[in-house]
Amino acid sequence: MHRLLLLGCCWLLTAPTVSSIFQRPTGSPAPPRLQYLLEPLHSTVHTQRGATATLPCVLRALPRNYRVKWSKVEPANYRESIIIITNGLYHKNYGPLSPRVRLRHSHRYDASLTIADVALEDEGRYRCQLVNGLDDESVSLTLHLEGVVFPYQPSNGRYKFNYHEAKQACEQQDSRLATYQQLYKAWTEGLDWCNAGWILDGTVHYPIINSREPCGGRLLLPGVRTYGAKDKQKDRFDAFCFTSALQGQVYFVRGHLNFKEAGQACRNHGAVMAKVGQLYSAWKFSRLDRCDGGWLADGSVRYPITTPRQRCGGLPDPGVRSFGFPSKEMRTYGTYCFVG
């Protein structure tokens, strides 16, 4: 499936956010070779939530009266947000990233951007632009978080979220709406889900490994199937959420507990009930493996399986299994707790 690459074409020093949707027409000449900026050896920087990541941008020479501008392309609204501007001696930070970014400046030609305590929303495409009169140059880099995508729907059934509700639901589960690239990667790793869900750019998709009648029919090839862009206010679907490494620990507390008792059991251990994204993260990164269904903070009951076996649901693939949203009065389950 083809995706459009959206790059900024202009900037204003006086405004921290600039609308910039520009695509080079087919058949037009390639951009000129870089004169001052070095092409990065790797255009993608891999990291995890909570880590410190550096996006490289190095000059081979220092032109007169130059500036370097770092910005981020936001997929949800196709805007380019300025992060930092420097003239080599002074710099100014902009926007919500401001407290966590700095220039590495390991030598006078180094304009690399360092992001501390990487957050889920930091993933995406960044641009380092050298502004030097008419000879502007830029390099694009991608910050990629290692993580896991999971489908999410509320307790009252499927297709209940408009876009804004889906975005909020993911954030409440220690995650964010997935990007198309994250959903596609999850599909290549085995995500097979029949219900369509919102992703970050406002489009709706569902990933299919095994073609079947309820999911578009047996004749359609496997893939990430798309409904395209939908009305963010009126149309309703599920959500595809993305989470990364935890800054904490998820563990199981045994018992025959109802939902209220489960919450108290976690508080007795100095913890809180785990969120769905936290359970997926523990399964993905800490290889949490338990056959026991446990309450989570949203009222659902789930359990993580790293090594599939017959007595743990019988399914052949690893994953986080779900019992849905049982009555909160049922005293049947333990609980998964989270401590930061």
mmCIF file of C-alpha atoms in Angstrom:
data_model
loop_
_atom_site.group_PDB
_atom_site.id
_atom_site.type_symbol
_atom_site.label_atom_id
_atom_site.label_comp_id
_atom_site.label_asym_id
_atom_site.label_seq_id
_atom_site.Cartn_x
_atom_site.Cartn_y
_atom_site.Cartn_z
ATOM 1 C CA MET A 1 0.000 0.000 0.000
ATOM 2 C CA HIS A 2 1.450 3.316 -1.074
ATOM 3 C CA ARG A 3 1.783 6.182 1.375
ATOM 4 C CA LEU A 4 2.427 9.832 0.576
ATOM 5 C CA LEU A 5 5.548 11.399 2.044
ATOM 6 C CA LEU A 6 4.697 14.885 3.240
ATOM 7 C CA LEU A 7 7.580 17.329 3.549
ATOM 8 C CA GLY A 8 7.639 20.992 4.535
ATOM 9 C CA CYS A 9 8.539 23.590 1.953
ATOM 10 C CA CYS A 10 8.897 26.774 3.924
ATOM 11 C CA TRP A 11 9.287 28.246 7.418
ATOM 12 C CA LEU A 12 8.857 31.397 9.432
ATOM 13 C CA LEU A 13 11.171 32.238 12.322
ATOM 14 C CA THR A 14 8.407 34.151 14.099
ATOM 15 C CA ALA A 15 5.900 31.282 14.244
ATOM 16 C CA PRO A 16 6.418 27.969 16.038
ATOM 17 C CA THR A 17 4.025 26.086 13.733
ATOM 18 C CA VAL A 18 3.881 26.272 9.946
ATOM 19 C CA SER A 19 1.458 24.538 7.614
ATOM 20 C CA SER A 20 3.567 22.808 4.995
ATOM 21 C CA ILE A 21 2.176 20.245 2.589
ATOM 22 C CA PHE A 22 4.396 19.873 -0.439
ATOM 23 C CA GLN A 23 5.034 17.056 -2.838
ATOM 24 C CA ARG A 24 7.464 17.186 -5.740
ATOM 25 C CA PRO A 25 5.492 16.526 -8.965
ATOM 26 C CA THR A 26 6.183 13.330 -10.862
ATOM 27 C CA GLY A 27 8.892 13.876 -13.442
ATOM 28 C CA SER A 28 10.308 17.038 -11.862
ATOM 29 C CA PRO A 29 14.079 17.191 -11.335
ATOM 30 C CA ALA A 30 15.589 15.713 -8.185
ATOM 31 C CA PRO A 31 16.630 18.144 -5.430
ATOM 32 C CA PRO A 32 20.215 19.434 -5.699
ATOM 33 C CA ARG A 33 23.004 17.592 -3.974
ATOM 34 C CA LEU A 34 23.729 18.604 -0.409
ATOM 35 C CA GLN A 35 26.586 21.094 -0.146
ATOM 36 C CA TYR A 36 26.729 21.827 3.556
ATOM 37 C CA LEU A 37 24.729 19.061 5.271
ATOM 38 C CA LEU A 38 26.066 15.531 5.431
ATOM 39 C CA GLU A 39 23.650 12.812 4.341
ATOM 40 C CA PRO A 40 22.989 10.663 7.452
ATOM 41 C CA LEU A 41 24.286 7.102 7.325
ATOM 42 C CA HIS A 42 20.946 5.865 8.658
ATOM 43 C CA SER A 43 17.687 7.734 8.119
ATOM 44 C CA THR A 44 15.863 5.861 10.908
ATOM 45 C CA VAL A 45 16.779 6.034 14.590
ATOM 46 C CA HIS A 46 15.368 3.186 16.712
ATOM 47 C CA THR A 47 14.529 3.726 20.363
ATOM 48 C CA GLN A 48 12.046 2.909 23.153
ATOM 49 C CA ARG A 49 9.851 4.986 25.410
ATOM 50 C CA GLY A 50 11.815 6.540 28.266
ATOM 51 C CA ALA A 51 15.161 6.361 26.458
ATOM 52 C CA THR A 52 17.342 9.212 25.152
ATOM 53 C CA ALA A 53 17.611 9.398 21.363
ATOM 54 C CA THR A 54 19.747 11.544 19.062
ATOM 55 C CA LEU A 55 18.790 12.445 15.483
ATOM 56 C CA PRO A 56 22.002 13.194 13.547
ATOM 57 C CA CYS A 57 22.500 16.420 11.587
ATOM 58 C CA VAL A 58 26.104 17.385 10.845
ATOM 59 C CA LEU A 59 27.479 20.158 8.627
ATOM 60 C CA ARG A 60 30.565 19.692 6.459
ATOM 61 C CA ALA A 61 31.186 23.467 6.510
ATOM 62 C CA LEU A 62 29.722 26.557 8.159
ATOM 63 C CA PRO A 63 28.224 29.044 5.689
ATOM 64 C CA ARG A 64 27.867 32.709 6.563
ATOM 65 C CA ASN A 65 24.771 33.835 8.445
ATOM 66 C CA TYR A 66 23.177 30.420 8.499
ATOM 67 C CA ARG A 67 20.475 28.957 10.718
ATOM 68 C CA VAL A 68 19.524 25.350 11.419
ATOM 69 C CA LYS A 69 15.870 24.596 12.040
ATOM 70 C CA TRP A 70 14.572 21.304 13.443
ATOM 71 C CA SER A 71 10.901 20.480 12.920
ATOM 72 C CA LYS A 72 8.517 17.518 13.144
ATOM 73 C CA VAL A 73 5.849 16.538 10.615
ATOM 74 C CA GLU A 74 2.625 15.719 12.481
ATOM 75 C CA PRO A 75 0.624 12.976 10.706
ATOM 76 C CA ALA A 76 -2.669 13.796 12.425
ATOM 77 C CA ASN A 77 -2.966 17.266 10.843
ATOM 78 C CA TYR A 78 -0.149 17.352 8.244
ATOM 79 C CA ARG A 79 1.478 20.334 9.917
ATOM 80 C CA GLU A 80 5.137 20.939 10.549
ATOM 81 C CA SER A 81 5.929 21.941 14.118
ATOM 82 C CA ILE A 82 9.164 23.806 14.798
ATOM 83 C CA ILE A 83 11.221 22.315 17.636
ATOM 84 C CA ILE A 84 14.418 24.357 17.775
ATOM 85 C CA ILE A 85 16.262 27.031 15.750
ATOM 86 C CA THR A 86 19.970 27.825 16.133
ATOM 87 C CA ASN A 87 22.544 30.036 14.462
ATOM 88 C CA GLY A 88 25.441 28.092 15.942
ATOM 89 C CA LEU A 89 25.865 30.470 18.897
ATOM 90 C CA TYR A 90 22.341 30.819 20.238
ATOM 91 C CA HIS A 91 19.237 28.689 20.011
ATOM 92 C CA LYS A 92 15.531 28.900 20.803
ATOM 93 C CA ASN A 93 13.210 25.984 21.640
ATOM 94 C CA TYR A 94 9.550 25.799 20.624
ATOM 95 C CA GLY A 95 6.482 23.742 21.416
ATOM 96 C CA PRO A 96 5.706 20.863 23.775
ATOM 97 C CA LEU A 97 9.038 19.137 23.091
ATOM 98 C CA SER A 98 10.902 22.188 24.368
ATOM 99 C CA PRO A 99 11.718 20.900 27.905
ATOM 100 C CA ARG A 100 13.105 17.606 26.606
ATOM 101 C CA VAL A 101 15.222 18.620 23.603
ATOM 102 C CA ARG A 102 18.693 20.062 23.201
ATOM 103 C CA LEU A 103 21.373 20.276 20.542
ATOM 104 C CA ARG A 104 24.077 17.660 21.021
ATOM 105 C CA HIS A 105 26.741 20.098 19.783
ATOM 106 C CA SER A 106 29.647 17.702 20.314
ATOM 107 C CA HIS A 107 31.685 19.920 17.932
ATOM 108 C CA ARG A 108 31.065 23.149 16.037
ATOM 109 C CA TYR A 109 29.716 21.351 12.967
ATOM 110 C CA ASP A 110 27.250 19.259 14.999
ATOM 111 C CA ALA A 111 23.577 20.314 14.931
ATOM 112 C CA SER A 112 22.163 16.940 15.981
ATOM 113 C CA LEU A 113 18.962 16.908 18.042
ATOM 114 C CA THR A 114 18.828 14.979 21.333
ATOM 115 C CA ILE A 115 15.448 14.040 22.828
ATOM 116 C CA ALA A 116 15.389 12.949 26.476
ATOM 117 C CA ASP A 117 12.775 10.686 28.054
ATOM 118 C CA VAL A 118 11.290 9.709 24.683
ATOM 119 C CA ALA A 119 7.465 9.620 24.745
ATOM 120 C CA LEU A 120 5.013 7.737 22.529
ATOM 121 C CA GLU A 121 4.050 10.906 20.667
ATOM 122 C CA ASP A 122 7.690 11.589 19.739
ATOM 123 C CA GLU A 123 7.677 8.886 17.051
ATOM 124 C CA GLY A 124 7.559 10.235 13.521
ATOM 125 C CA ARG A 125 9.394 12.150 10.828
ATOM 126 C CA TYR A 126 11.799 14.978 11.663
ATOM 127 C CA ARG A 127 13.541 17.462 9.419
ATOM 128 C CA CYS A 128 16.858 19.253 9.902
ATOM 129 C CA GLN A 129 16.940 22.279 7.601
ATOM 130 C CA LEU A 130 19.934 24.497 6.937
ATOM 131 C CA VAL A 131 18.669 27.989 6.065
ATOM 132 C CA ASN A 132 21.297 29.916 4.122
ATOM 133 C CA GLY A 133 19.689 32.468 1.842
ATOM 134 C CA LEU A 134 18.685 30.814 -1.422
ATOM 135 C CA ASP A 135 20.772 27.698 -0.770
ATOM 136 C CA ASP A 136 18.491 25.982 1.763
ATOM 137 C CA GLU A 137 19.119 22.272 2.341
ATOM 138 C CA SER A 138 17.444 19.664 4.509
ATOM 139 C CA VAL A 139 17.651 16.045 5.596
ATOM 140 C CA SER A 140 14.738 13.950 6.844
ATOM 141 C CA LEU A 141 14.987 11.376 9.613
ATOM 142 C CA THR A 142 12.504 9.036 11.282
ATOM 143 C CA LEU A 143 12.367 8.315 15.001
ATOM 144 C CA HIS A 144 11.008 4.790 15.377
ATOM 145 C CA LEU A 145 9.800 3.409 18.709
ATOM 146 C CA GLU A 146 9.899 -0.328 19.268
ATOM 147 C CA GLY A 147 6.461 -1.304 20.496
ATOM 148 C CA VAL A 148 3.247 -3.226 20.016
ATOM 149 C CA VAL A 149 -0.110 -2.436 18.373
ATOM 150 C CA PHE A 150 -3.352 -3.716 19.876
ATOM 151 C CA PRO A 151 -7.016 -3.312 18.886
ATOM 152 C CA TYR A 152 -9.265 -1.684 21.450
ATOM 153 C CA GLN A 153 -13.014 -1.323 21.899
ATOM 154 C CA PRO A 154 -15.072 -0.228 24.917
ATOM 155 C CA SER A 155 -17.252 -2.346 27.187
ATOM 156 C CA ASN A 156 -20.430 -1.501 25.263
ATOM 157 C CA GLY A 157 -19.311 -3.222 22.068
ATOM 158 C CA ARG A 158 -17.592 -2.569 18.767
ATOM 159 C CA TYR A 159 -17.727 0.524 16.580
ATOM 160 C CA LYS A 160 -18.504 3.027 19.335
ATOM 161 C CA PHE A 161 -15.635 5.518 18.913
ATOM 162 C CA ASN A 162 -15.474 8.570 16.725
ATOM 163 C CA TYR A 163 -11.896 9.645 15.995
ATOM 164 C CA HIS A 164 -11.524 11.888 19.029
ATOM 165 C CA GLU A 165 -12.971 9.266 21.379
ATOM 166 C CA ALA A 166 -10.655 6.627 19.935
ATOM 167 C CA LYS A 167 -7.665 8.915 20.487
ATOM 168 C CA GLN A 168 -8.717 9.524 24.089
ATOM 169 C CA ALA A 169 -9.394 5.824 24.722
ATOM 170 C CA CYS A 170 -5.874 4.856 23.644
ATOM 171 C CA GLU A 171 -4.338 7.567 25.815
ATOM 172 C CA GLN A 172 -6.344 6.314 28.800
ATOM 173 C CA GLN A 173 -4.792 2.869 28.264
ATOM 174 C CA ASP A 174 -1.174 4.109 28.361
ATOM 175 C CA SER A 175 -0.883 4.181 24.579
ATOM 176 C CA ARG A 176 -1.707 6.345 21.579
ATOM 177 C CA LEU A 177 -3.417 5.816 18.243
ATOM 178 C CA ALA A 178 -1.116 3.807 15.983
ATOM 179 C CA THR A 179 0.357 5.206 12.778
ATOM 180 C CA TYR A 180 -0.163 3.411 9.488
ATOM 181 C CA GLN A 181 3.470 2.264 9.547
ATOM 182 C CA GLN A 182 2.995 0.785 13.022
ATOM 183 C CA LEU A 183 -0.204 -1.009 11.990
ATOM 184 C CA TYR A 184 1.436 -2.343 8.828
ATOM 185 C CA LYS A 185 4.416 -3.651 10.786
ATOM 186 C CA ALA A 186 2.051 -5.295 13.290
ATOM 187 C CA TRP A 187 0.262 -7.000 10.382
ATOM 188 C CA THR A 188 3.567 -8.375 9.033
ATOM 189 C CA GLU A 189 4.190 -9.748 12.549
ATOM 190 C CA GLY A 190 0.838 -11.547 12.678
ATOM 191 C CA LEU A 191 -1.879 -9.080 13.737
ATOM 192 C CA ASP A 192 -5.149 -10.434 12.323
ATOM 193 C CA TRP A 193 -8.272 -8.482 13.276
ATOM 194 C CA CYS A 194 -11.638 -8.292 11.554
ATOM 195 C CA ASN A 195 -12.935 -5.059 13.110
ATOM 196 C CA ALA A 196 -11.963 -1.772 11.476
ATOM 197 C CA GLY A 197 -10.301 0.849 13.651
ATOM 198 C CA TRP A 198 -9.085 4.448 13.618
ATOM 199 C CA ILE A 199 -5.376 5.241 13.322
ATOM 200 C CA LEU A 200 -3.542 8.492 14.015
ATOM 201 C CA ASP A 201 -3.992 10.199 10.638
ATOM 202 C CA GLY A 202 -7.794 9.842 10.766
ATOM 203 C CA THR A 203 -8.060 6.926 8.351
ATOM 204 C CA VAL A 204 -9.665 3.564 9.134
ATOM 205 C CA HIS A 205 -8.160 0.123 8.481
ATOM 206 C CA TYR A 206 -8.143 -3.512 9.542
ATOM 207 C CA PRO A 207 -5.306 -6.074 9.192
ATOM 208 C CA ILE A 208 -6.099 -9.545 7.837
ATOM 209 C CA ILE A 209 -3.721 -12.523 7.768
ATOM 210 C CA ASN A 210 -6.311 -15.247 7.133
ATOM 211 C CA SER A 211 -8.915 -14.280 4.537
ATOM 212 C CA ARG A 212 -12.419 -15.370 5.608
ATOM 213 C CA GLU A 213 -16.066 -14.666 4.909
ATOM 214 C CA PRO A 214 -16.856 -12.307 7.816
ATOM 215 C CA CYS A 215 -13.784 -10.196 6.962
ATOM 216 C CA GLY A 216 -14.347 -9.187 3.357
ATOM 217 C CA GLY A 217 -14.547 -12.695 1.909
ATOM 218 C CA ARG A 218 -12.142 -15.499 1.125
ATOM 219 C CA LEU A 219 -11.215 -14.145 -2.313
ATOM 220 C CA LEU A 220 -9.565 -10.971 -1.036
ATOM 221 C CA LEU A 221 -5.842 -11.254 -0.456
ATOM 222 C CA PRO A 222 -4.380 -10.800 3.034
ATOM 223 C CA GLY A 223 -3.288 -7.279 3.842
ATOM 224 C CA VAL A 224 -4.081 -4.081 5.669
ATOM 225 C CA ARG A 225 -7.483 -3.258 4.250
ATOM 226 C CA THR A 226 -8.616 0.335 4.272
ATOM 227 C CA TYR A 227 -11.810 2.343 4.467
ATOM 228 C CA GLY A 228 -9.822 5.495 3.816
ATOM 229 C CA ALA A 229 -10.433 8.801 5.587
ATOM 230 C CA LYS A 230 -13.679 9.037 7.535
ATOM 231 C CA ASP A 231 -15.654 11.794 9.258
ATOM 232 C CA LYS A 232 -13.850 12.264 12.585
ATOM 233 C CA GLN A 233 -17.008 13.413 14.330
ATOM 234 C CA LYS A 234 -19.752 11.215 12.882
ATOM 235 C CA ASP A 235 -18.211 7.894 11.828
ATOM 236 C CA ARG A 236 -17.644 5.245 14.481
ATOM 237 C CA PHE A 237 -15.146 2.396 14.615
ATOM 238 C CA ASP A 238 -12.782 0.685 17.042
ATOM 239 C CA ALA A 239 -9.235 1.929 17.697
ATOM 240 C CA PHE A 240 -5.762 0.584 16.988
ATOM 241 C CA CYS A 241 -3.488 1.665 19.832
ATOM 242 C CA PHE A 242 0.306 1.611 20.076
ATOM 243 C CA THR A 243 2.443 1.338 23.199
ATOM 244 C CA SER A 244 6.143 0.928 23.899
ATOM 245 C CA ALA A 245 8.401 -0.146 26.770
ATOM 246 C CA LEU A 246 7.183 0.370 30.338
ATOM 247 C CA GLN A 247 8.791 2.502 32.974
ATOM 248 C CA GLY A 248 7.586 0.179 35.695
ATOM 249 C CA GLN A 249 6.435 -3.406 36.283
ATOM 250 C CA VAL A 250 3.225 -5.368 35.773
ATOM 251 C CA TYR A 251 2.591 -8.357 38.045
ATOM 252 C CA PHE A 252 -0.298 -10.669 38.927
ATOM 253 C CA VAL A 253 -2.099 -10.896 42.273
ATOM 254 C CA ARG A 254 -4.031 -14.099 42.854
ATOM 255 C CA GLY A 255 -7.509 -14.235 44.291
ATOM 256 C CA HIS A 256 -11.204 -14.609 43.600
ATOM 257 C CA LEU A 257 -11.908 -10.906 43.380
ATOM 258 C CA ASN A 258 -14.562 -8.665 41.976
ATOM 259 C CA PHE A 259 -13.492 -5.470 40.235
ATOM 260 C CA LYS A 260 -13.592 -3.304 43.362
ATOM 261 C CA GLU A 261 -11.669 -5.873 45.416
ATOM 262 C CA ALA A 262 -9.091 -6.136 42.633
ATOM 263 C CA GLY A 263 -8.420 -2.415 42.831
ATOM 264 C CA GLN A 264 -7.971 -2.633 46.597
ATOM 265 C CA ALA A 265 -5.636 -5.631 46.233
ATOM 266 C CA CYS A 266 -3.332 -3.573 44.012
ATOM 267 C CA ARG A 267 -3.433 -0.612 46.404
ATOM 268 C CA ASN A 268 -2.530 -2.975 49.264
ATOM 269 C CA HIS A 269 0.681 -3.714 47.347
ATOM 270 C CA GLY A 270 1.427 -0.018 46.761
ATOM 271 C CA ALA A 271 0.368 -0.301 43.125
ATOM 272 C CA VAL A 272 -2.579 0.445 40.835
ATOM 273 C CA MET A 273 -4.555 -1.758 38.481
ATOM 274 C CA ALA A 274 -2.705 -2.160 35.195
ATOM 275 C CA LYS A 275 -4.011 -0.565 32.009
ATOM 276 C CA VAL A 276 -4.435 -2.520 28.792
ATOM 277 C CA GLY A 277 -1.409 -0.875 27.163
ATOM 278 C CA GLN A 278 0.721 -1.688 30.189
ATOM 279 C CA LEU A 279 -0.247 -5.358 30.013
ATOM 280 C CA TYR A 280 0.601 -5.490 26.301
ATOM 281 C CA SER A 281 3.927 -3.781 26.990
ATOM 282 C CA ALA A 282 4.785 -6.261 29.763
ATOM 283 C CA TRP A 283 3.879 -9.126 27.430
ATOM 284 C CA LYS A 284 5.967 -7.704 24.574
ATOM 285 C CA PHE A 285 9.056 -6.467 26.399
ATOM 286 C CA SER A 286 9.129 -8.423 29.686
ATOM 287 C CA ARG A 287 7.689 -11.635 28.203
ATOM 288 C CA LEU A 288 5.000 -11.778 30.894
ATOM 289 C CA ASP A 289 3.332 -15.181 30.586
ATOM 290 C CA ARG A 290 0.372 -16.225 32.745
ATOM 291 C CA CYS A 291 -2.656 -18.443 32.267
ATOM 292 C CA ASP A 292 -4.645 -16.515 34.848
ATOM 293 C CA GLY A 293 -7.312 -14.077 33.777
ATOM 294 C CA GLY A 294 -7.028 -10.825 35.710
ATOM 295 C CA TRP A 295 -8.920 -7.572 36.047
ATOM 296 C CA LEU A 296 -7.520 -4.450 34.383
ATOM 297 C CA ALA A 297 -8.302 -0.803 35.102
ATOM 298 C CA ASP A 298 -10.840 -0.493 32.268
ATOM 299 C CA GLY A 299 -12.953 -3.355 33.685
ATOM 300 C CA SER A 300 -11.798 -5.926 31.152
ATOM 301 C CA VAL A 301 -10.271 -9.308 32.033
ATOM 302 C CA ARG A 302 -7.202 -10.457 30.078
ATOM 303 C CA TYR A 303 -4.113 -12.622 30.363
ATOM 304 C CA PRO A 304 -0.754 -12.596 28.515
ATOM 305 C CA ILE A 305 0.627 -15.720 26.823
ATOM 306 C CA THR A 306 4.217 -15.813 25.589
ATOM 307 C CA THR A 307 4.488 -19.608 25.230
ATOM 308 C CA PRO A 308 1.213 -20.986 23.801
ATOM 309 C CA ARG A 309 -0.028 -24.222 25.350
ATOM 310 C CA GLN A 310 -3.212 -26.234 25.264
ATOM 311 C CA ARG A 311 -4.397 -25.453 28.777
ATOM 312 C CA CYS A 312 -4.067 -21.684 28.208
ATOM 313 C CA GLY A 313 -6.741 -21.163 25.600
ATOM 314 C CA GLY A 314 -5.371 -23.575 23.042
ATOM 315 C CA LEU A 315 -4.540 -20.906 20.449
ATOM 316 C CA PRO A 316 -1.300 -21.528 18.543
ATOM 317 C CA ASP A 317 0.099 -17.979 18.651
ATOM 318 C CA PRO A 318 1.398 -15.822 21.510
ATOM 319 C CA GLY A 319 -0.759 -12.874 22.486
ATOM 320 C CA VAL A 320 -2.871 -11.148 25.097
ATOM 321 C CA ARG A 321 -6.138 -13.100 25.428
ATOM 322 C CA SER A 322 -9.354 -11.419 26.486
ATOM 323 C CA PHE A 323 -12.455 -12.488 28.406
ATOM 324 C CA GLY A 324 -14.101 -9.207 27.452
ATOM 325 C CA PHE A 325 -15.846 -7.117 30.100
ATOM 326 C CA PRO A 326 -17.508 -9.438 32.660
ATOM 327 C CA SER A 327 -19.845 -8.147 35.366
ATOM 328 C CA LYS A 328 -17.739 -6.198 37.846
ATOM 329 C CA GLU A 329 -19.486 -8.052 40.658
ATOM 330 C CA MET A 330 -18.086 -11.441 39.611
ATOM 331 C CA ARG A 331 -15.581 -12.721 42.181
ATOM 332 C CA THR A 332 -13.774 -15.007 39.760
ATOM 333 C CA TYR A 333 -10.480 -13.422 38.804
ATOM 334 C CA GLY A 334 -7.202 -12.151 40.148
ATOM 335 C CA THR A 335 -5.808 -8.823 39.004
ATOM 336 C CA TYR A 336 -2.845 -7.379 37.129
ATOM 337 C CA CYS A 337 -1.182 -4.524 39.015
ATOM 338 C CA PHE A 338 1.263 -1.879 37.872
ATOM 339 C CA VAL A 339 3.942 -0.156 39.935
ATOM 340 C CA GLY A 340 6.006 2.655 38.417
#
